[in-house]
Amino acid sequence: VKISRRFWITTLFLLGVVLVLASSRQADPAVDDVRSFLEFYSGVFALVGFTAVVAAGLAAADRLVTSITLRILLQAVHRALAVAATGFLATHIALKVMESHAKPSQVVLPVGGRFWVDIGVIASDLLILVLVTGIIRMRFTIKPRMWRILHASAYLWWPLSILHGLNAGRHPKPYVTLSYGACVAVVVLALVVRLLLAIRPRGRVLRARTVRRGAPTPAPPPVRDAPGPSDDEFWTFVRGGTK
Amino acid sequence: MSRNRQELLRPARISALARRISASGAAVVLVLVLAMGVIVERSIIGGGSHGATSALPRPRSPIPTIFTASPTVKPSLPPVSLPLSTLEADVKTVTTSQLGDAAQRAYGKAPTAQPMVTLAHTDHAHSWAMGTTAIPVPAGDTAPPEVSLFVAHVTNGHWKVALAGTDAFTDLLAAAPTTVVPAAQERVLTQFGNASPAASVTSTGLMLPWKIGQSWTMKSAPGGLDFSGKSAQVLAAGPGWLYRFCSSRPGHGLVLLIHPNGLATTYYQMSAVTNLPDGSQVKVGAYLGKIGTDLPCGGTAGGPKAKPAVRFGLAGSALDGMTIGGWTFHAETLSGYAEHGVKKIMPGGLLDNYGSPPMQVLPLPLPIPSALPTPSPGLPGSAFPSLPALPGEEATP
């Protein structure tokens, strides 16, 4: 809470300074350059950012190769990228409305625009849902399953946002299309691996239980599904570290 | 497992690092908030060359909305006997009677809409006025808009309206106060009206309307040449005086630049058009707008799936044979092409902007207007070489 208050005070102070500086006529060309740059690139940065967010999130959830330290750092990267990419997305939307390429209602409602623009609106709506639940999760505990489902909706809206990015605006160069295609492919592959890992250990535990029920034998050693630490260890570490 | 233990020993350092990484996201947002703050401030003040967009309408003035508010128009002036609204009607009548036939020939059918008039300057007594007028192109038609400038003066209780290219225009220009027609513009405005100055100009002194060194895609659109490129910013092809047509909405309109050598260039379909007042002097490379699909003067932007572009042309003459930005444009073949040294670029190809040599200033003295054969009013309709569109062309910025 302390950090966020300092953040807001800094923001307001800097905003005041910059607004005063920019009100002079001499600043016009610079402001125009900034605006043109953001009109051209904020959408691109948002899409590249969210792609990196998905990758970092997936890597942070991995228990097969990623160490516990790396997972915590990746989680921080995931969060930082998500915040930055959302900032670019908000800028992108605001500028497109200011350019009158979209109506103000289209900020939330996916109607009345061109098809690929509407797709982008749907994607950003879903993103807002994930973001809000992500923030709520930090303050209150909501049901983990609910949060997981909402968070997993990213695998729906992220490809939608890529389709929007490739089709709604200027024509992408071939390498751009190829790169996004490669990203989707890698993520799909990683997801498949993750799903397989999630299913396999449960089968093992189940087998262990049936054995125990059949004949009372001494408890089997704890099953380790991966070389990394267990979930409990992970969360103890996280709580111990952030307190 | 010992490796993990070691890591567990120093969680505080790890989490401090993690917090710092998380905070970097907020830093990016901070920068974006600052940038957006400045952009919004600029568009509200309306001073920036991007100016206010349509999302932020200008405050209403007592002057009819069709007229552009410009520094010389003072809304606080006492009411005058001849309201500017009658001027608007008079300019429309004169435009229709003098340019109507030419427009009908250029458009292939009778114009379907009333001429669009914008006011550039008036004197304080509201007895002199200058502005722009255009006959909108019927929807679906591909011809370039028929545009002209006017000067008006109250004589015998009526507005006397003269369009560019008439003797009356030249006479009124000479008599008009400098608040309505700046002295520096009188000569080029006179020449602008008097048929094609292109014949006498050997070197255009113009560059292509984007940043020097960048290459943009050339498309032969119906009725003109469309250019589109990465930076999207359309820049003045040469120094000159700027006039906007067909729209008084901030950020919209066809832009005409009258250059000191007597040539005039037109820029159509732009969005985020500069809000410089009419008659402003601009330098070569000044920001004019962004490539777009805006059609304030009617017409068609090359099909329903048109990509943003700027329709660039010379007012009053064809681009054929002209050298602009290091490229000589040729229209003699079926599709036309641009030539630079050994390079020949067909529509659909990329043109590098090589800039321009220094522009020559229009030589004095001008022929006495009354001695000239009656020039055709306004501008010839064929301002662009008629290059047929290539099927399946795609702009790839």
XYZ file of C-alpha atoms in Angstrom, chain B residues 162-163 165-175 186 190 194 369:
17
model
C -15.166 35.771 -57.520
C -13.666 32.325 -58.024
C -9.224 31.924 -62.443
C -11.545 34.797 -63.278
C -10.629 38.412 -63.967
C -12.863 39.467 -61.112
C -10.784 37.272 -58.779
C -7.577 38.999 -59.835
C -9.146 42.420 -59.434
C -10.579 41.620 -56.007
C -7.264 40.093 -54.888
C -5.482 43.291 -55.726
C -8.019 45.408 -53.866
C -1.404 37.774 -53.737
C -3.405 35.151 -58.926
C -4.801 31.430 -64.151
C -4.850 39.436 -66.505
